Amino acid sequence: MRYWSVVVPGLPAQAMALYPFMLFKNSKLKLDNRLIRHEQIHFKQQLELLIVFFYILYLLNYLINLVRFRKHDKAYFQICFEKEAYQNDHDLEYMKNRKLFSWIKLI
């Protein structure tokens, strides 16, 4: 999947997918294949939801989780989109075999 990579030194995460841009905290991270696969999974999720609905659902899922767990880290890792990405970013074939809306089963 094609994307534009941008280094953003103050980024609060190692990387972030904002279709069609992949933001990295530093240039070394642009070589991390697992991190790139993680962000590419987010690209697929964003495209499935016409980008804007991804961000709405992402924020809504995070806020619900924050109320449930009262901790940022726990709320973040329980976001259905993050669950899919973390569970599959090690799999070199995942993007080829991924079914549409795979994140739904992780809600």
PDB file of C-alpha atoms in Angstrom:
ATOM      1  CA  MET A   1       0.000   0.000   0.000  1.00  0.00           C
ATOM      2  CA  ARG A   2       1.410   3.364  -0.996  1.00  0.00           C
ATOM      3  CA  TYR A   3       1.715   6.165   1.531  1.00  0.00           C
ATOM      4  CA  TRP A   4       3.668   9.315   2.246  1.00  0.00           C
ATOM      5  CA  SER A   5       5.924   9.102   5.279  1.00  0.00           C
ATOM      6  CA  VAL A   6       6.509  12.161   7.424  1.00  0.00           C
ATOM      7  CA  VAL A   7       8.801  12.492  10.451  1.00  0.00           C
ATOM      8  CA  VAL A   8       7.153  14.424  13.294  1.00  0.00           C
ATOM      9  CA  PRO A   9       9.623  14.625  16.230  1.00  0.00           C
ATOM     10  CA  GLY A  10       6.995  15.651  18.803  1.00  0.00           C
ATOM     11  CA  LEU A  11       4.578  12.849  17.898  1.00  0.00           C
ATOM     12  CA  PRO A  12       3.102  11.340  21.093  1.00  0.00           C
ATOM     13  CA  ALA A  13       3.289   7.806  19.612  1.00  0.00           C
ATOM     14  CA  GLN A  14       5.963   5.952  17.640  1.00  0.00           C
ATOM     15  CA  ALA A  15       3.816   6.216  14.519  1.00  0.00           C
ATOM     16  CA  MET A  16       0.363   7.274  13.415  1.00  0.00           C
ATOM     17  CA  ALA A  17      -1.692   6.561  10.307  1.00  0.00           C
ATOM     18  CA  LEU A  18      -3.591   9.528   8.902  1.00  0.00           C
ATOM     19  CA  TYR A  19      -4.480   8.287   5.445  1.00  0.00           C
ATOM     20  CA  PRO A  20      -2.572   8.736   3.120  1.00  0.00           C
ATOM     21  CA  PHE A  21       0.189   9.863   5.502  1.00  0.00           C
ATOM     22  CA  MET A  22       2.165   7.701   7.881  1.00  0.00           C
ATOM     23  CA  LEU A  23       3.699   9.834  10.614  1.00  0.00           C
ATOM     24  CA  PHE A  24       6.809   8.644  12.468  1.00  0.00           C
ATOM     25  CA  LYS A  25       8.426  10.003  15.619  1.00  0.00           C
ATOM     26  CA  ASN A  26      11.895   9.608  14.068  1.00  0.00           C
ATOM     27  CA  SER A  27      13.409   8.440  10.789  1.00  0.00           C
ATOM     28  CA  LYS A  28      14.656   5.109  12.220  1.00  0.00           C
ATOM     29  CA  LEU A  29      11.058   4.036  12.804  1.00  0.00           C
ATOM     30  CA  LYS A  30      10.392   4.319   9.066  1.00  0.00           C
ATOM     31  CA  LEU A  31      12.405   1.088   8.734  1.00  0.00           C
ATOM     32  CA  ASP A  32      10.359  -0.887  11.288  1.00  0.00           C
ATOM     33  CA  ASN A  33       8.356  -3.315   9.136  1.00  0.00           C
ATOM     34  CA  ARG A  34       6.093  -4.445  11.960  1.00  0.00           C
ATOM     35  CA  LEU A  35       5.222  -0.847  12.796  1.00  0.00           C
ATOM     36  CA  ILE A  36       4.528  -0.147   9.126  1.00  0.00           C
ATOM     37  CA  ARG A  37       2.228  -3.199   8.910  1.00  0.00           C
ATOM     38  CA  HIS A  38       0.431  -1.976  12.045  1.00  0.00           C
ATOM     39  CA  GLU A  39      -0.212   1.411  10.461  1.00  0.00           C
ATOM     40  CA  GLN A  40      -1.209  -0.168   7.127  1.00  0.00           C
ATOM     41  CA  ILE A  41      -3.915  -2.105   8.951  1.00  0.00           C
ATOM     42  CA  HIS A  42      -5.186   1.261  10.178  1.00  0.00           C
ATOM     43  CA  PHE A  43      -5.147   2.536   6.578  1.00  0.00           C
ATOM     44  CA  LYS A  44      -7.441  -0.342   5.573  1.00  0.00           C
ATOM     45  CA  GLN A  45      -9.743   0.393   8.501  1.00  0.00           C
ATOM     46  CA  GLN A  46      -9.832   4.074   7.581  1.00  0.00           C
ATOM     47  CA  LEU A  47     -10.688   3.351   3.955  1.00  0.00           C
ATOM     48  CA  GLU A  48     -13.443   0.899   4.934  1.00  0.00           C
ATOM     49  CA  LEU A  49     -15.075   3.639   6.977  1.00  0.00           C
ATOM     50  CA  LEU A  50     -14.514   6.412   4.427  1.00  0.00           C
ATOM     51  CA  ILE A  51     -11.877   7.929   6.716  1.00  0.00           C
ATOM     52  CA  VAL A  52     -14.089  10.329   8.684  1.00  0.00           C
ATOM     53  CA  PHE A  53     -16.226   7.575  10.225  1.00  0.00           C
ATOM     54  CA  PHE A  54     -13.067   5.766  11.318  1.00  0.00           C
ATOM     55  CA  TYR A  55     -12.040   8.759  13.421  1.00  0.00           C
ATOM     56  CA  ILE A  56     -15.532   9.146  14.866  1.00  0.00           C
ATOM     57  CA  LEU A  57     -15.716   5.463  15.847  1.00  0.00           C
ATOM     58  CA  TYR A  58     -12.108   5.454  17.077  1.00  0.00           C
ATOM     59  CA  LEU A  59     -12.747   8.402  19.399  1.00  0.00           C
ATOM     60  CA  LEU A  60     -16.090   7.010  20.556  1.00  0.00           C
ATOM     61  CA  ASN A  61     -14.544   3.603  21.282  1.00  0.00           C
ATOM     62  CA  TYR A  62     -11.687   5.269  23.191  1.00  0.00           C
ATOM     63  CA  LEU A  63     -14.030   7.434  25.288  1.00  0.00           C
ATOM     64  CA  ILE A  64     -16.260   4.475  26.187  1.00  0.00           C
ATOM     65  CA  ASN A  65     -13.165   2.494  27.164  1.00  0.00           C
ATOM     66  CA  LEU A  66     -11.829   5.402  29.202  1.00  0.00           C
ATOM     67  CA  VAL A  67     -15.060   5.527  31.208  1.00  0.00           C
ATOM     68  CA  ARG A  68     -14.951   1.727  31.654  1.00  0.00           C
ATOM     69  CA  PHE A  69     -11.283   1.381  32.598  1.00  0.00           C
ATOM     70  CA  ARG A  70     -10.368   4.885  33.859  1.00  0.00           C
ATOM     71  CA  LYS A  71      -6.837   4.534  32.489  1.00  0.00           C
ATOM     72  CA  HIS A  72      -5.551   5.853  29.165  1.00  0.00           C
ATOM     73  CA  ASP A  73      -3.338   2.851  28.362  1.00  0.00           C
ATOM     74  CA  LYS A  74      -6.063   0.289  29.052  1.00  0.00           C
ATOM     75  CA  ALA A  75      -8.613   2.359  27.096  1.00  0.00           C
ATOM     76  CA  TYR A  76      -6.226   2.682  24.134  1.00  0.00           C
ATOM     77  CA  PHE A  77      -5.339  -1.014  23.935  1.00  0.00           C
ATOM     78  CA  GLN A  78      -9.030  -1.973  24.101  1.00  0.00           C
ATOM     79  CA  ILE A  79      -9.963   0.103  21.034  1.00  0.00           C
ATOM     80  CA  CYS A  80     -11.223  -2.442  18.493  1.00  0.00           C
ATOM     81  CA  PHE A  81      -9.073  -0.935  15.712  1.00  0.00           C
ATOM     82  CA  GLU A  82      -5.938  -1.189  17.848  1.00  0.00           C
ATOM     83  CA  LYS A  83      -6.768  -4.755  18.857  1.00  0.00           C
ATOM     84  CA  GLU A  84      -6.897  -5.808  15.214  1.00  0.00           C
ATOM     85  CA  ALA A  85      -3.650  -4.014  14.393  1.00  0.00           C
ATOM     86  CA  TYR A  86      -1.706  -5.325  17.406  1.00  0.00           C
ATOM     87  CA  GLN A  87      -3.004  -8.881  16.975  1.00  0.00           C
ATOM     88  CA  ASN A  88      -1.941  -9.019  13.333  1.00  0.00           C
ATOM     89  CA  ASP A  89       1.010  -6.672  12.750  1.00  0.00           C
ATOM     90  CA  HIS A  90       3.433  -9.616  13.055  1.00  0.00           C
ATOM     91  CA  ASP A  91       1.696 -11.558  10.247  1.00  0.00           C
ATOM     92  CA  LEU A  92       3.364 -10.907   6.883  1.00  0.00           C
ATOM     93  CA  GLU A  93       0.336 -12.313   5.011  1.00  0.00           C
ATOM     94  CA  TYR A  94      -2.411 -10.600   7.002  1.00  0.00           C
ATOM     95  CA  MET A  95      -3.031  -7.757   4.573  1.00  0.00           C
ATOM     96  CA  LYS A  96      -3.465 -10.224   1.696  1.00  0.00           C
ATOM     97  CA  ASN A  97      -5.935 -12.391   3.614  1.00  0.00           C
ATOM     98  CA  ARG A  98      -7.731  -9.760   5.691  1.00  0.00           C
ATOM     99  CA  LYS A  99     -11.509  -9.687   5.351  1.00  0.00           C
ATOM    100  CA  LEU A 100     -13.443  -6.430   5.198  1.00  0.00           C
ATOM    101  CA  PHE A 101     -14.424  -4.945   8.548  1.00  0.00           C
ATOM    102  CA  SER A 102     -12.346  -7.490  10.478  1.00  0.00           C
ATOM    103  CA  TRP A 103     -12.254  -5.111  13.443  1.00  0.00           C
ATOM    104  CA  ILE A 104     -16.006  -5.556  14.105  1.00  0.00           C
ATOM    105  CA  LYS A 105     -15.519  -8.912  15.819  1.00  0.00           C
ATOM    106  CA  LEU A 106     -13.208  -7.167  18.323  1.00  0.00           C
ATOM    107  CA  ILE A 107     -15.770  -4.681  19.640  1.00  0.00           C
TER     108      ILE A 107
END
